[in-house]
Amino acid sequence: MKYFSTRGDAGRLDSAEAILKGLAPDGGLFVPEQLPKIDADFLASLAPLSYEERAAKVLGLYLTDYTADELKGCVTRAYGGGKFDCGKRAPVVHLTDASVLELWHGPTSAFKDMALQLLPQLMSTALRKTGVTDTVLILVATSGDTGKAALEGFRDVPQIKIMVFYPDGGVSRIQRLQMCTQEGANVNVTAVRGNFDDAQSGVKEIFSDEAFNKKLKEGEVRLSSANSINWGRLVPQIVYYISAYVDLVADGTIKAGEEINFTVPTGNFGDILAGFYAKEMGLPVHKLVCASNANNVLTDFLRTGVYDRNRDFFKTITPSMDILISSNLERLLYHMTGDTATVAGWMQQLASTGRYDIGQDLLTKIQEVFWGDWADDAATKATIKDVYEKNHYVCDTHTAVAYTVARRYQEQTGDGHHMVVVSTASPYKFNGSVLEAIGAATEGKDEFDLLDELAARNDNPIPAGLASLKTKPVIHQKTCEKNTMRDAVMAFIANK
């Protein structure tokens, strides 16, 4: 299977080449030339398999230039070796009014581990397959979880360096500690004075700066990405939608072939887009519900067809969703239109004016698949408390946004399909907000006191990676302006 840019000017590449490049030279995102199909027999064949075996089968449909043995090795190294604290890797937990797909049992306690433990393995294999001898520099902009997951995944991987930019003051204290204590000879963490969109835009500008990339190339360095703009980051996320469905059939929650709904807390649109790919492949999905926080640009888009980032930016208790530019939406627009020129035009409008309008016809088509709403911090905390009181289940703030919106969707539409709430982070990563929501005192307590407080109320223990932060030294303390990110990159390359 070949891959090309959503904006049409990057040729057709094998998946290994697309994964190494990350972002297409024309600024677009790589997409597969067609979507593979799955059927009831394929889903049934996954039921007796481990998560690793399921992943290898699904990935093999997209990464056709990788051998079966290569994929088996990649998934074994990614998900094995005691990195995950749950044998199912992505278990489904049943509560009173929904099922919860827990995606946070990996080493950094966030759903990004599901992809970012695998991406380094896919990329390292791609380097061998393509004969590339340059050093690959991974540039990442993070709103919190991606940074740590990428750092952990790429730590000390040969021939690869990784540099993570995060918004100064725009991540939780636990998220900052996770990143700034990161060990590894090939890693760098730098705070950007600005918000996530400033960091993300800065990274995109570096990728598209031909003169800067030429300078790097002269030093035998090439750029790639670990954000969900990289196809190798997105494709592993398709697996857990399919795996969850198989598990729901296996435990008798649904019948084979029965359609279900997923509600996904969404910032950059990559997680829910993976659900769209699964649906388009043939997974029986009725509706994908897009849940946003107060930075509700996606909610407005799904209701009006107008994407407009010209609005106030809010810092919330769900920082991983504090985003106004949802990069992966570009992929959906391509798949819905098949028109690279039109997509390129919309992206140019977004860059120059901060908005674009897709029109009513396309909006209607998108609304057949997606439904969107948002929840503010107060509603999010209320849901955490309600779910805890009814189920003795502690969900993090992002999961609570999804739960809130899932309930609203069911109330407003009367849709009775089984609902799966996608849980993207451990509640321990946002312990202060979670504890406040369930009525616990937090004043005067540090992050580690709060971890202990939450552990006393939670059936799940403190994840080992978070518990160890208490004694880890802070290694990374650099800060830059958004217009000096290139200088920071060059300093890292020169080991300054």
Short mmCIF file of N, CA and C in Angstrom, two decimals, residues 85 93-95 102 104-105 387-395 426-428 434-435 438 451-463:
data_model
loop_
_atom_site.label_atom_id
_atom_site.label_comp_id
_atom_site.label_asym_id
_atom_site.label_seq_id
_atom_site.Cartn_x
_atom_site.Cartn_y
_atom_site.Cartn_z
N ASP A 85 1.02 -2.52 32.74
CA ASP A 85 0.62 -3.14 34.00
C ASP A 85 -0.67 -3.95 33.89
N VAL A 93 -13.65 -1.89 30.77
CA VAL A 93 -14.26 -2.01 32.09
C VAL A 93 -15.72 -1.59 31.98
N HIS A 94 -16.61 -2.36 32.58
CA HIS A 94 -18.05 -2.08 32.47
C HIS A 94 -18.56 -1.37 33.70
N LEU A 95 -19.17 -0.18 33.49
CA LEU A 95 -19.80 0.58 34.56
C LEU A 95 -21.32 0.56 34.37
N GLU A 102 -9.88 1.52 28.75
CA GLU A 102 -8.74 2.09 29.46
C GLU A 102 -7.47 1.97 28.63
N TRP A 104 -4.48 3.56 29.40
CA TRP A 104 -3.43 4.22 30.17
C TRP A 104 -2.62 3.25 31.03
N HIS A 105 -2.52 2.03 30.60
CA HIS A 105 -1.78 1.04 31.40
C HIS A 105 -0.32 0.90 30.99
N VAL A 387 -19.63 9.51 38.80
CA VAL A 387 -19.14 8.18 38.41
C VAL A 387 -18.51 7.48 39.61
N TYR A 388 -17.80 8.24 40.43
CA TYR A 388 -17.17 7.66 41.62
C TYR A 388 -18.23 7.17 42.61
N GLU A 389 -19.23 7.97 42.84
CA GLU A 389 -20.26 7.61 43.82
C GLU A 389 -21.10 6.42 43.35
N LYS A 390 -21.35 6.33 42.06
CA LYS A 390 -22.20 5.26 41.54
C LYS A 390 -21.44 3.96 41.27
N ASN A 391 -20.13 4.08 40.99
CA ASN A 391 -19.38 2.90 40.56
C ASN A 391 -18.12 2.62 41.38
N HIS A 392 -17.79 3.53 42.31
CA HIS A 392 -16.49 3.50 42.98
C HIS A 392 -15.36 3.37 41.94
N TYR A 393 -15.51 4.15 40.89
CA TYR A 393 -14.54 4.16 39.79
C TYR A 393 -14.01 5.57 39.64
N VAL A 394 -12.69 5.72 39.63
CA VAL A 394 -12.07 7.04 39.52
C VAL A 394 -11.62 7.26 38.08
N CYS A 395 -12.17 8.28 37.45
CA CYS A 395 -11.73 8.60 36.08
C CYS A 395 -10.99 9.94 36.09
N SER A 426 -4.55 8.04 33.18
CA SER A 426 -4.77 7.62 34.56
C SER A 426 -5.19 8.82 35.41
N PRO A 427 -6.11 8.63 36.34
CA PRO A 427 -6.50 9.76 37.20
C PRO A 427 -5.34 10.27 38.05
N TYR A 428 -4.32 9.45 38.26
CA TYR A 428 -3.17 9.89 39.05
C TYR A 428 -2.39 11.01 38.37
N VAL A 434 -8.90 15.72 40.34
CA VAL A 434 -9.74 14.55 40.60
C VAL A 434 -10.14 14.51 42.08
N LEU A 435 -9.18 14.74 42.96
CA LEU A 435 -9.48 14.73 44.39
C LEU A 435 -10.47 15.82 44.78
N ILE A 438 -14.01 14.76 43.92
CA ILE A 438 -14.67 13.77 44.77
C ILE A 438 -14.76 14.22 46.23
N LEU A 451 -0.92 11.99 45.36
CA LEU A 451 -0.91 10.62 44.83
C LEU A 451 -1.36 9.64 45.90
N ASP A 452 -0.84 9.80 47.11
CA ASP A 452 -1.21 8.91 48.21
C ASP A 452 -2.68 9.08 48.59
N GLU A 453 -3.14 10.33 48.58
CA GLU A 453 -4.54 10.58 48.91
C GLU A 453 -5.47 9.87 47.92
N LEU A 454 -5.12 9.97 46.65
CA LEU A 454 -5.96 9.34 45.63
C LEU A 454 -5.88 7.82 45.72
N ALA A 455 -4.71 7.30 46.01
CA ALA A 455 -4.55 5.84 46.13
C ALA A 455 -5.45 5.27 47.21
N ALA A 456 -5.71 6.04 48.25
CA ALA A 456 -6.57 5.58 49.34
C ALA A 456 -8.02 5.47 48.91
N ARG A 457 -8.36 6.10 47.79
CA ARG A 457 -9.75 6.10 47.32
C ARG A 457 -9.92 5.34 46.01
N ASN A 458 -8.86 4.77 45.48
CA ASN A 458 -8.88 4.19 44.14
C ASN A 458 -8.50 2.71 44.21
N ASP A 459 -9.22 1.89 43.48
CA ASP A 459 -8.90 0.46 43.46
C ASP A 459 -7.60 0.19 42.70
N ASN A 460 -7.24 1.06 41.77
CA ASN A 460 -5.99 0.90 41.03
C ASN A 460 -4.84 1.58 41.78
N PRO A 461 -3.70 0.91 41.93
CA PRO A 461 -2.57 1.50 42.66
C PRO A 461 -1.90 2.62 41.87
N ILE A 462 -1.04 3.38 42.52
CA ILE A 462 -0.26 4.42 41.85
C ILE A 462 0.64 3.76 40.81
N PRO A 463 0.61 4.19 39.56
CA PRO A 463 1.51 3.62 38.56
C PRO A 463 2.97 3.81 38.95
#
